[in-house]
Each structure stands twice: as C-alpha cells, then as structure tokens.
mmCIF file of C-alpha atoms in Angstrom:
data_model
loop_
_atom_site.group_PDB
_atom_site.id
_atom_site.type_symbol
_atom_site.label_atom_id
_atom_site.label_comp_id
_atom_site.label_asym_id
_atom_site.label_seq_id
_atom_site.Cartn_x
_atom_site.Cartn_y
_atom_site.Cartn_z
ATOM 1 C CA UNK M 4 -26.364 23.414 -30.149
ATOM 2 C CA UNK M 5 -25.212 22.110 -26.783
ATOM 3 C CA UNK M 6 -23.087 19.486 -28.500
ATOM 4 C CA UNK M 7 -21.471 22.148 -30.690
ATOM 5 C CA UNK M 8 -20.764 24.337 -27.673
ATOM 6 C CA UNK M 9 -19.269 21.384 -25.820
ATOM 7 C CA UNK M 10 -16.979 20.722 -28.756
ATOM 8 C CA UNK M 11 -15.882 24.372 -28.858
ATOM 9 C CA UNK M 12 -15.168 24.274 -25.136
ATOM 10 C CA UNK M 13 -13.110 21.140 -25.608
ATOM 11 C CA UNK M 14 -11.067 22.802 -28.353
ATOM 12 C CA UNK M 15 -10.508 25.857 -26.143
ATOM 13 C CA UNK M 16 -9.429 23.648 -23.249
ATOM 14 C CA UNK M 17 -6.960 21.705 -25.365
ATOM 15 C CA UNK M 18 -5.680 24.898 -27.012
ATOM 16 C CA UNK M 19 -4.724 26.095 -23.546
ATOM 17 C CA UNK M 20 -2.810 22.862 -22.998
ATOM 18 C CA UNK M 21 -1.234 22.923 -26.454
ATOM 19 C CA UNK M 22 0.228 26.324 -25.671
ATOM 20 C CA UNK M 23 2.085 24.704 -22.756
ATOM 21 C CA UNK M 24 0.142 26.077 -19.806
ATOM 22 C CA UNK M 25 1.027 24.428 -16.490
ATOM 23 C CA UNK M 26 -1.679 22.759 -14.412
ATOM 24 C CA UNK M 27 -2.173 24.093 -10.874
ATOM 25 C CA UNK M 28 -3.751 21.852 -8.239
ATOM 26 C CA UNK M 29 -6.563 23.118 -6.037
ATOM 27 C CA UNK M 30 -4.931 21.419 -3.021
ATOM 28 C CA UNK M 31 -1.694 23.373 -3.398
ATOM 29 C CA UNK M 32 -2.134 24.812 0.119
ATOM 30 C CA UNK M 33 -1.833 21.239 1.445
ATOM 31 C CA UNK M 34 1.114 20.346 -0.830
ATOM 32 C CA UNK M 35 2.847 23.686 -1.370
ATOM 33 C CA UNK M 36 5.760 22.015 -3.145
ATOM 34 C CA UNK M 37 3.436 21.261 -6.066
ATOM 35 C CA UNK M 38 3.633 24.912 -7.118
ATOM 36 C CA UNK M 39 6.941 26.013 -5.520
ATOM 37 C CA UNK M 40 9.491 23.202 -4.930
ATOM 38 C CA UNK M 41 11.291 25.346 -2.321
ATOM 39 C CA UNK M 42 8.473 24.424 0.064
ATOM 40 C CA UNK M 43 9.539 20.790 -0.036
ATOM 41 C CA UNK M 44 12.124 21.978 2.505
ATOM 42 C CA UNK M 45 9.502 23.678 4.676
ATOM 43 C CA UNK M 46 9.838 22.636 8.298
ATOM 44 C CA UNK M 47 12.902 20.437 7.650
ATOM 45 C CA UNK M 48 10.532 17.571 6.950
ATOM 46 C CA UNK M 49 10.558 14.282 5.069
ATOM 47 C CA UNK M 50 7.232 13.552 3.383
ATOM 48 C CA UNK M 51 5.509 11.727 0.544
ATOM 49 C CA UNK M 52 2.071 12.060 -0.980
ATOM 50 C CA UNK M 53 -0.239 11.830 -3.968
ATOM 51 C CA UNK M 54 -2.979 14.015 -5.474
ATOM 52 C CA UNK M 55 -5.693 13.021 -7.937
ATOM 53 C CA UNK M 56 -7.727 15.664 -9.750
ATOM 54 C CA UNK M 57 -10.534 15.613 -12.314
ATOM 55 C CA UNK M 58 -11.958 18.798 -13.790
ATOM 56 C CA UNK M 59 -13.862 20.144 -16.775
ATOM 57 C CA UNK M 60 -17.256 21.326 -18.032
ATOM 58 C CA UNK M 61 -18.615 17.842 -18.672
ATOM 59 C CA UNK M 62 -17.475 14.274 -19.287
ATOM 60 C CA UNK M 63 -16.186 15.082 -22.785
ATOM 61 C CA UNK M 64 -13.907 17.854 -21.506
ATOM 62 C CA UNK M 65 -12.617 16.135 -18.376
ATOM 63 C CA UNK M 66 -8.930 16.366 -17.541
ATOM 64 C CA UNK M 67 -7.500 13.732 -15.217
ATOM 65 C CA UNK M 68 -4.353 14.733 -13.329
ATOM 66 C CA UNK M 69 -2.152 12.633 -11.070
ATOM 67 C CA UNK M 70 0.678 13.985 -8.942
ATOM 68 C CA UNK M 71 3.096 12.181 -6.613
ATOM 69 C CA UNK M 72 6.037 13.468 -4.589
ATOM 70 C CA UNK M 73 8.614 12.453 -2.006
ATOM 71 C CA UNK M 74 11.168 14.598 -0.199
ATOM 72 C CA UNK M 75 13.820 13.971 2.433
ATOM 73 C CA UNK M 76 15.674 16.407 4.682
ATOM 74 C CA UNK M 77 19.358 15.667 5.352
ATOM 75 C CA UNK M 78 19.807 17.082 8.834
ATOM 76 C CA UNK M 79 23.613 16.904 8.933
ATOM 77 C CA UNK M 80 23.995 18.699 5.607
ATOM 78 C CA UNK M 81 21.212 21.319 5.778
ATOM 79 C CA UNK M 82 19.532 20.438 2.485
ATOM 80 C CA UNK M 83 16.567 18.527 1.105
ATOM 81 C CA UNK M 84 16.108 16.451 -2.018
ATOM 82 C CA UNK M 85 12.703 16.004 -3.595
ATOM 83 C CA UNK M 86 11.260 14.239 -6.605
ATOM 84 C CA UNK M 87 7.813 14.651 -8.099
ATOM 85 C CA UNK M 88 5.983 13.278 -11.110
ATOM 86 C CA UNK M 89 2.876 14.600 -12.796
ATOM 87 C CA UNK M 90 0.580 13.010 -15.381
ATOM 88 C CA UNK M 91 -2.302 14.719 -17.185
ATOM 89 C CA UNK M 92 -4.662 13.041 -19.640
ATOM 90 C CA UNK M 93 -7.713 13.903 -21.754
ATOM 91 C CA UNK M 94 -8.945 10.481 -22.810
ATOM 92 C CA UNK M 95 -11.506 11.800 -25.316
ATOM 93 C CA UNK M 96 -8.714 13.401 -27.373
ATOM 94 C CA UNK M 97 -5.875 10.992 -26.743
ATOM 95 C CA UNK M 98 -3.880 13.876 -25.256
ATOM 96 C CA UNK M 99 -1.404 13.174 -22.442
ATOM 97 C CA UNK M 100 1.518 14.973 -20.869
ATOM 98 C CA UNK M 101 3.931 13.637 -18.251
ATOM 99 C CA UNK M 102 6.807 15.162 -16.307
ATOM 100 C CA UNK M 103 9.348 14.121 -13.681
ATOM 101 C CA UNK M 104 11.481 16.562 -11.689
ATOM 102 C CA UNK M 105 14.352 16.480 -9.224
ATOM 103 C CA UNK M 106 14.684 19.366 -6.728
ATOM 104 C CA UNK M 107 17.547 20.487 -4.495
ATOM 105 C CA UNK M 108 16.585 22.753 -1.576
ATOM 106 C CA UNK M 109 19.221 24.338 0.656
ATOM 107 C CA UNK M 110 18.415 25.498 4.201
ATOM 108 C CA UNK M 111 19.828 28.845 5.334
ATOM 109 C CA UNK M 112 19.246 30.231 8.840
ATOM 110 C CA UNK M 113 19.084 33.997 8.258
ATOM 111 C CA UNK M 114 18.694 34.863 11.953
ATOM 112 C CA UNK M 115 16.966 33.529 15.055
ATOM 113 C CA UNK M 116 13.545 33.962 13.483
ATOM 114 C CA UNK M 117 13.759 33.471 9.708
ATOM 115 C CA UNK M 118 14.780 30.558 7.500
ATOM 116 C CA UNK M 119 15.556 30.941 3.792
ATOM 117 C CA UNK M 120 15.211 27.985 1.403
ATOM 118 C CA UNK M 121 16.457 28.504 -2.187
ATOM 119 C CA UNK M 122 15.934 25.683 -4.667
ATOM 120 C CA UNK M 123 16.931 24.559 -8.154
ATOM 121 C CA UNK M 124 15.012 22.048 -10.259
ATOM 122 C CA UNK M 125 15.767 19.928 -13.304
ATOM 123 C CA UNK M 126 13.260 17.758 -15.067
ATOM 124 C CA UNK M 127 12.097 15.873 -18.123
ATOM 125 C CA UNK M 128 8.746 16.261 -19.856
ATOM 126 C CA UNK M 129 6.852 14.397 -22.543
ATOM 127 C CA UNK M 130 3.666 15.289 -24.415
ATOM 128 C CA UNK M 131 1.703 12.948 -26.664
ATOM 129 C CA UNK M 132 -1.306 13.446 -28.934
ATOM 130 C CA UNK M 133 -3.117 10.516 -30.563
ATOM 131 C CA UNK M 134 -4.225 11.909 -33.948
ATOM 132 C CA UNK M 135 -6.544 8.951 -34.470
ATOM 133 C CA UNK M 136 -8.779 10.561 -31.836
ATOM 134 C CA UNK M 137 -9.074 13.834 -33.808
ATOM 135 C CA UNK M 138 -11.680 14.641 -36.459
ATOM 136 C CA UNK M 139 -10.588 16.629 -39.558
ATOM 137 C CA UNK M 140 -12.749 18.664 -41.911
ATOM 138 C CA UNK M 141 -12.822 16.110 -44.750
ATOM 139 C CA UNK M 142 -14.128 13.446 -42.341
ATOM 140 C CA UNK M 143 -17.392 15.339 -41.689
ATOM 141 C CA UNK M 144 -20.474 14.674 -43.802
ATOM 142 C CA UNK M 145 -22.629 17.766 -43.290
ATOM 143 C CA UNK M 146 -25.670 16.093 -44.915
ATOM 144 C CA UNK M 147 -25.826 12.946 -42.829
ATOM 145 C CA UNK M 148 -23.896 14.094 -39.750
ATOM 146 C CA UNK M 149 -21.636 11.053 -39.996
ATOM 147 C CA UNK M 150 -17.845 10.897 -39.662
ATOM 148 C CA UNK M 151 -15.640 9.169 -42.230
ATOM 149 C CA UNK M 152 -13.016 6.953 -40.644
ATOM 150 C CA UNK M 153 -9.960 8.121 -42.637
ATOM 151 C CA UNK M 154 -8.771 11.675 -43.407
ATOM 152 C CA UNK M 155 -6.953 12.652 -46.612
ATOM 153 C CA UNK M 156 -5.390 15.723 -44.922
ATOM 154 C CA UNK M 157 -1.587 15.488 -44.802
ATOM 155 C CA UNK M 158 -0.218 15.543 -41.261
ATOM 156 C CA UNK M 159 3.268 16.985 -41.014
ATOM 157 C CA UNK M 160 3.560 16.734 -37.257
ATOM 158 C CA UNK M 161 4.900 14.377 -34.618
ATOM 159 C CA UNK M 162 2.644 12.755 -32.064
ATOM 160 C CA UNK M 163 5.226 12.848 -29.263
ATOM 161 C CA UNK M 164 7.459 15.636 -27.931
ATOM 162 C CA UNK M 165 10.161 15.301 -25.251
ATOM 163 C CA UNK M 166 11.947 18.163 -23.532
ATOM 164 C CA UNK M 167 14.352 19.067 -20.728
ATOM 165 C CA UNK M 168 13.243 21.615 -18.116
ATOM 166 C CA UNK M 169 14.893 23.902 -15.518
ATOM 167 C CA UNK M 170 13.416 25.951 -12.661
ATOM 168 C CA UNK M 171 14.351 27.834 -9.484
ATOM 169 C CA UNK M 172 12.588 29.156 -6.416
ATOM 170 C CA UNK M 173 12.895 30.629 -2.936
ATOM 171 C CA UNK M 174 10.859 30.480 0.255
ATOM 172 C CA UNK M 175 11.045 32.233 3.607
ATOM 173 C CA UNK M 176 9.334 31.312 6.842
ATOM 174 C CA UNK M 177 9.646 32.393 10.449
ATOM 175 C CA UNK M 178 10.295 30.130 13.422
ATOM 176 C CA UNK M 179 8.905 32.385 16.148
ATOM 177 C CA UNK M 180 5.693 34.318 16.685
ATOM 178 C CA UNK M 181 5.670 37.050 14.048
ATOM 179 C CA UNK M 182 2.926 39.116 15.664
ATOM 180 C CA UNK M 183 1.859 39.420 19.273
ATOM 181 C CA UNK M 184 -1.188 37.226 18.612
ATOM 182 C CA UNK M 185 0.892 34.079 18.094
ATOM 183 C CA UNK M 186 1.094 33.829 14.303
ATOM 184 C CA UNK M 187 3.520 32.429 11.748
ATOM 185 C CA UNK M 188 4.352 33.652 8.241
ATOM 186 C CA UNK M 189 5.688 32.170 5.018
ATOM 187 C CA UNK M 190 6.636 33.773 1.690
ATOM 188 C CA UNK M 191 7.666 32.228 -1.603
ATOM 189 C CA UNK M 192 8.475 32.921 -5.251
ATOM 190 C CA UNK M 193 9.538 30.682 -8.103
ATOM 191 C CA UNK M 194 10.021 30.486 -11.843
ATOM 192 C CA UNK M 195 9.703 27.442 -14.104
ATOM 193 C CA UNK M 196 10.833 26.715 -17.683
ATOM 194 C CA UNK M 197 13.873 28.996 -17.437
ATOM 195 C CA UNK M 198 15.407 27.242 -20.445
ATOM 196 C CA UNK M 199 12.182 27.811 -22.483
ATOM 197 C CA UNK M 200 11.847 24.243 -23.866
ATOM 198 C CA UNK M 201 10.396 23.616 -27.316
ATOM 199 C CA UNK M 202 7.110 21.681 -27.150
ATOM 200 C CA UNK M 203 5.666 21.970 -30.671
ATOM 201 C CA UNK M 204 4.219 18.893 -32.399
ATOM 202 C CA UNK M 205 4.862 20.534 -35.776
ATOM 203 C CA UNK M 206 8.472 20.522 -36.966
ATOM 204 C CA UNK M 207 7.720 23.572 -39.133
ATOM 205 C CA UNK M 208 6.328 25.654 -36.272
ATOM 206 C CA UNK M 209 7.691 26.715 -32.873
ATOM 207 C CA UNK M 210 5.846 26.506 -29.568
ATOM 208 C CA UNK M 211 8.253 27.475 -26.783
ATOM 209 C CA UNK M 212 7.013 27.033 -23.232
ATOM 210 C CA UNK M 213 6.250 30.353 -21.572
ATOM 211 C CA UNK M 214 7.943 31.199 -18.296
ATOM 212 C CA UNK M 215 5.798 30.257 -15.307
ATOM 213 C CA UNK M 216 6.116 32.808 -12.483
ATOM 214 C CA UNK M 217 4.384 32.466 -9.124
ATOM 215 C CA UNK M 218 4.271 34.283 -5.778
ATOM 216 C CA UNK M 219 3.005 32.738 -2.529
ATOM 217 C CA UNK M 220 2.103 34.161 0.878
ATOM 218 C CA UNK M 221 0.757 32.466 3.978
ATOM 219 C CA UNK M 222 -0.017 33.280 7.585
ATOM 220 C CA UNK M 223 -1.310 31.102 10.398
ATOM 221 C CA UNK M 224 -3.035 32.300 13.585
ATOM 222 C CA UNK M 225 -3.464 30.385 16.804
ATOM 223 C CA UNK M 226 -7.155 31.067 17.460
ATOM 224 C CA UNK M 227 -7.340 29.358 20.867
ATOM 225 C CA UNK M 228 -3.956 29.811 22.466
ATOM 226 C CA UNK M 229 -5.463 30.175 25.963
ATOM 227 C CA UNK M 230 -7.727 27.101 25.647
ATOM 228 C CA UNK M 231 -10.955 29.021 26.164
ATOM 229 C CA UNK M 232 -14.396 28.458 24.666
ATOM 230 C CA UNK M 233 -15.695 25.509 22.642
ATOM 231 C CA UNK M 234 -12.795 25.143 20.214
ATOM 232 C CA UNK M 235 -10.184 22.386 20.622
ATOM 233 C CA UNK M 236 -7.006 23.495 22.350
ATOM 234 C CA UNK M 237 -5.038 23.193 19.103
ATOM 235 C CA UNK M 238 -7.048 25.386 16.755
ATOM 236 C CA UNK M 239 -5.545 27.409 13.909
ATOM 237 C CA UNK M 240 -6.597 29.607 11.000
ATOM 238 C CA UNK M 241 -4.302 29.244 7.988
ATOM 239 C CA UNK M 242 -4.581 31.798 5.155
ATOM 240 C CA UNK M 243 -2.664 31.033 1.972
ATOM 241 C CA UNK M 244 -2.654 32.933 -1.340
ATOM 242 C CA UNK M 245 -0.863 32.623 -4.675
ATOM 243 C CA UNK M 246 -0.588 34.643 -7.857
ATOM 244 C CA UNK M 247 0.646 32.876 -10.998
ATOM 245 C CA UNK M 248 1.294 34.048 -14.538
ATOM 246 C CA UNK M 249 2.344 32.166 -17.652
ATOM 247 C CA UNK M 250 2.176 33.883 -21.012
ATOM 248 C CA UNK M 251 -1.379 35.105 -21.587
ATOM 249 C CA UNK M 252 -2.695 33.158 -18.605
ATOM 250 C CA UNK M 253 -2.925 34.555 -15.058
ATOM 251 C CA UNK M 254 -4.436 33.058 -11.948
ATOM 252 C CA UNK M 255 -5.148 33.998 -8.323
ATOM 253 C CA UNK M 256 -5.825 31.347 -5.664
ATOM 254 C CA UNK M 257 -7.117 32.223 -2.186
ATOM 255 C CA UNK M 258 -7.395 29.721 0.685
ATOM 256 C CA UNK M 259 -8.900 29.921 4.173
ATOM 257 C CA UNK M 260 -8.480 26.824 6.341
ATOM 258 C CA UNK M 261 -9.571 26.241 9.934
ATOM 259 C CA UNK M 262 -7.638 23.414 11.607
ATOM 260 C CA UNK M 263 -9.571 22.233 14.649
ATOM 261 C CA UNK M 264 -7.691 19.430 16.319
ATOM 262 C CA UNK M 265 -7.636 16.451 13.964
ATOM 263 C CA UNK M 266 -10.014 17.940 11.378
ATOM 264 C CA UNK M 267 -9.541 20.770 8.897
ATOM 265 C CA UNK M 268 -12.276 22.729 7.099
ATOM 266 C CA UNK M 269 -11.493 25.102 4.272
ATOM 267 C CA UNK M 270 -12.853 27.471 1.653
ATOM 268 C CA UNK M 271 -11.009 28.456 -1.515
ATOM 269 C CA UNK M 272 -11.504 30.790 -4.467
ATOM 270 C CA UNK M 273 -9.788 30.568 -7.872
ATOM 271 C CA UNK M 274 -9.752 33.258 -10.550
ATOM 272 C CA UNK M 275 -8.404 32.218 -13.977
ATOM 273 C CA UNK M 276 -7.949 34.370 -17.052
ATOM 274 C CA UNK M 277 -6.652 33.115 -20.387
ATOM 275 C CA UNK M 278 -6.560 35.582 -23.270
ATOM 276 C CA UNK M 279 -9.941 37.090 -22.383
ATOM 277 C CA UNK M 280 -11.597 33.781 -21.398
ATOM 278 C CA UNK M 281 -12.152 33.568 -17.643
ATOM 279 C CA UNK M 282 -13.294 30.887 -15.234
ATOM 280 C CA UNK M 283 -13.769 31.592 -11.537
ATOM 281 C CA UNK M 284 -14.401 28.835 -9.025
ATOM 282 C CA UNK M 285 -15.454 28.530 -5.401
ATOM 283 C CA UNK M 286 -14.474 25.445 -3.451
ATOM 284 C CA UNK M 287 -14.697 23.719 -0.085
ATOM 285 C CA UNK M 288 -12.235 21.277 1.453
ATOM 286 C CA UNK M 289 -12.166 18.747 4.260
ATOM 287 C CA UNK M 290 -9.071 17.101 5.736
ATOM 288 C CA UNK M 291 -8.513 14.530 8.464
ATOM 289 C CA UNK M 292 -5.276 14.013 10.421
ATOM 290 C CA UNK M 293 -4.414 10.542 11.674
ATOM 291 C CA UNK M 294 -1.070 10.810 13.453
ATOM 292 C CA UNK M 295 1.448 11.256 10.585
ATOM 293 C CA UNK M 296 -1.137 10.864 7.801
ATOM 294 C CA UNK M 297 -3.306 13.593 6.290
ATOM 295 C CA UNK M 298 -6.216 12.732 3.989
ATOM 296 C CA UNK M 299 -8.376 15.326 2.292
ATOM 297 C CA UNK M 300 -10.660 16.318 -0.559
ATOM 298 C CA UNK M 301 -11.604 19.521 -2.356
ATOM 299 C CA UNK M 302 -14.623 20.217 -4.566
ATOM 300 C CA UNK M 303 -14.880 23.417 -6.613
ATOM 301 C CA UNK M 304 -17.647 24.766 -8.850
ATOM 302 C CA UNK M 305 -17.817 27.683 -11.243
ATOM 303 C CA UNK M 306 -18.848 31.011 -9.727
ATOM 304 C CA UNK M 307 -21.390 33.105 -11.660
ATOM 305 C CA UNK M 308 -21.098 33.711 -15.377
ATOM 306 C CA UNK M 309 -22.943 31.974 -18.183
ATOM 307 C CA UNK M 310 -23.156 28.196 -18.125
ATOM 308 C CA UNK M 311 -21.788 27.435 -21.590
ATOM 309 C CA UNK M 312 -23.105 24.153 -23.051
ATOM 310 C CA UNK M 313 -25.443 23.972 -20.063
ATOM 311 C CA UNK M 314 -22.669 22.906 -17.696
ATOM 312 C CA UNK M 315 -20.513 24.512 -15.027
ATOM 313 C CA UNK M 316 -16.771 24.058 -14.743
ATOM 314 C CA UNK M 317 -16.145 21.848 -11.705
ATOM 315 C CA UNK M 318 -13.143 20.204 -10.059
ATOM 316 C CA UNK M 319 -12.806 17.293 -7.653
ATOM 317 C CA UNK M 320 -9.509 16.479 -5.928
ATOM 318 C CA UNK M 321 -8.388 14.038 -3.287
ATOM 319 C CA UNK M 322 -4.968 13.763 -1.658
ATOM 320 C CA UNK M 323 -3.031 11.881 0.973
ATOM 321 C CA UNK M 324 0.312 12.800 2.547
ATOM 322 C CA UNK M 325 2.636 10.944 4.897
ATOM 323 C CA UNK M 326 4.982 12.716 7.320
ATOM 324 C CA UNK M 327 7.983 10.604 8.306
ATOM 325 C CA UNK M 328 9.053 12.756 11.255
ATOM 326 C CA UNK M 329 8.984 10.320 14.225
ATOM 327 C CA UNK M 330 8.442 13.207 16.662
ATOM 328 C CA UNK M 331 5.012 13.887 15.095
ATOM 329 C CA UNK M 332 3.517 10.543 16.022
ATOM 330 C CA UNK M 333 2.197 11.755 19.369
ATOM 331 C CA UNK M 334 1.386 15.412 18.794
ATOM 332 C CA UNK M 335 -2.051 14.925 20.405
ATOM 333 C CA UNK M 336 -4.122 16.878 17.930
ATOM 334 C CA UNK M 337 -1.605 19.645 17.226
ATOM 335 C CA UNK M 338 -1.740 19.730 13.426
ATOM 336 C CA UNK M 339 -0.402 23.217 12.906
ATOM 337 C CA UNK M 340 1.093 23.821 9.441
ATOM 338 C CA UNK M 341 4.075 25.213 11.386
ATOM 339 C CA UNK M 342 4.248 22.360 13.876
ATOM 340 C CA UNK M 343 7.547 22.062 15.773
ATOM 341 C CA UNK M 344 8.995 25.249 14.235
ATOM 342 C CA UNK M 345 8.497 27.398 17.308
ATOM 343 C CA UNK M 346 9.969 24.989 19.843
#
C-alpha cells in the first residue's frame, strides 16, 4: 500500500509540473531576485550566486533544482542587467525543465527616501520528458507484478518542448529610516509568462503556461541601535513575506531572520495549495557572512496533516552569494540587508 501511495504522490507531483507551475525557492529571502527580478537592482549592487534544492516525500519523488544568477549595476547609466538560469530534474521519471532569462532593471529616484526599480525580462525555456522512464497500462502484469519492457500504446507526443517567455516587475525600497525605531522597508510585485507560452508535449492538446503573479513585502529593524545588552552592535530583525498565485496554485511564504553580526538565524513557514491538495512546511535557516560572501542552508519539514505513504514532505537547500561591492569588504560585521542605503 505504501508503494502505491508513493506512486500516486509522484504522479500528483509531476502533474503539478506538467501544468507548468513555477518552482519557488525556500531561500528567496536571501536571493529575492529569484522570485522578482526587480530586486536584482536592490541596493545598486553587483552580485552572483547559486542555490541548490532537493525536496519531495521520499527518494522516488525527489525534485532536484539548481539556480544561478549574476547581476551588475551600471552606476553612470542608472540601470542593472541580470541573467539567471534554472534547472529542475526528477531523475526517477526522466523529467527535466531548464530556463535562462535576461533582465533589465532601471533605477528611478522618486524622492529623497524612496527608490523605484521597474524591470522587464525575456527568456527561453525547455522541458523534456523521457518516455522510456514511464510505465503504461499494457506493461503491467497484475498476476505476477512484473513490468513488460515495451508498450504497444501509441504515443502521439513530443518529448521536448521549447518556448519563449516574457515577464515584468517593480520594486520599491526606502533609503532612510521609515519609522522612528530605525527600520527599512521594501515592496515588490511582478508577473511572469505574460506571453502565455505553449508548453504541451501533445501536438493535439494545448497546455498554455498560467500567469505567475507575486507580491513581496519586507521590513528590517535595527534591534540594537544603541549597542546595549548582549547582542552584537550590528543586530537586525528582517521580516519578509510573499504571496504567489499561478492558475489553481497559490502559496504564502513567511520569513523571520535575525542577523547578529556575522551570523544569521531564521525561521520560515510555507503554505501551498494546489487544486485542493495542500502542503504546509516549517523551516529553519542558518547563514554565515564572510566579508563579501554569504553562505547558508535551509531545512523545511511538513507541518501537521497526514503523512501520506508514511513520509513527510521535506526540503533541503543550500546557497552561496558573492557581493562585488568593494566598499563592503570591511563592514566589520554590519550585514544589514539594507547595508549602505542609509548613508
């Protein structure tokens, strides 16, 4: 029974992917450009980084995701260019999807306190399914439990789909204390797949990518601005939240991160709903700052609910980012997410 349930879970997982649902990284609060490319221009920075993620109910349903990005701010022209690539793979099914995107982010100084960064994105995507990894009905022997190697079912579908993609986004952030208690604020919104690309494997059927819409909010508090008590002088509390919707799927991500000098500790909660099927997760993160380098990990487990197939849905992610701003080499433990914006 557990094996049957695992197989059903795998089919449900892949069905979600087949209907063109975008993957959202748990470490998006560390790499905000992964969900809204407008944030690649946040802080007029030039950065690069990678994320690796593995998640699923068990080994048979594991998804491996790899993400890499690089962005550069052109100071004399008030804009940033960014590129990112993403690769997702389910080895047990021979399913893989890859994408590469180019982003243009323009910097607009609205007033002395607020900066507005609109962005446009163009990209290319490819999805592949190895049908040799699939099992069809006529390959199953219900008496012996064996699987015949060759199916007689006709397959009128392609195993590879390529498409062109377009997106747009905006972000706002303040460059002075927003409240009296020395805090900073950011806001963002974006939309992906504006051109609604066709991603169906079957030439006789249509599977248009649903619009991906997301909203982001964040606020950071200086929790030791007077250098009192046991906390390091540079201590911050960063709260970041997102709401995303794509077709029948909706998701809420909540993050609470304490940055204490050169170390960051965080908690995060994720609430997913897909056509009546829901998975909620609770996670913890740890990050370490070494001058211009940030290294971190996040582990999330399913919250409550029934453990289908005797397993919980869990996620493990690691990431590393490099900040190429030469003025951040000697910031002496000040690893504020808004570093250098209030000076």
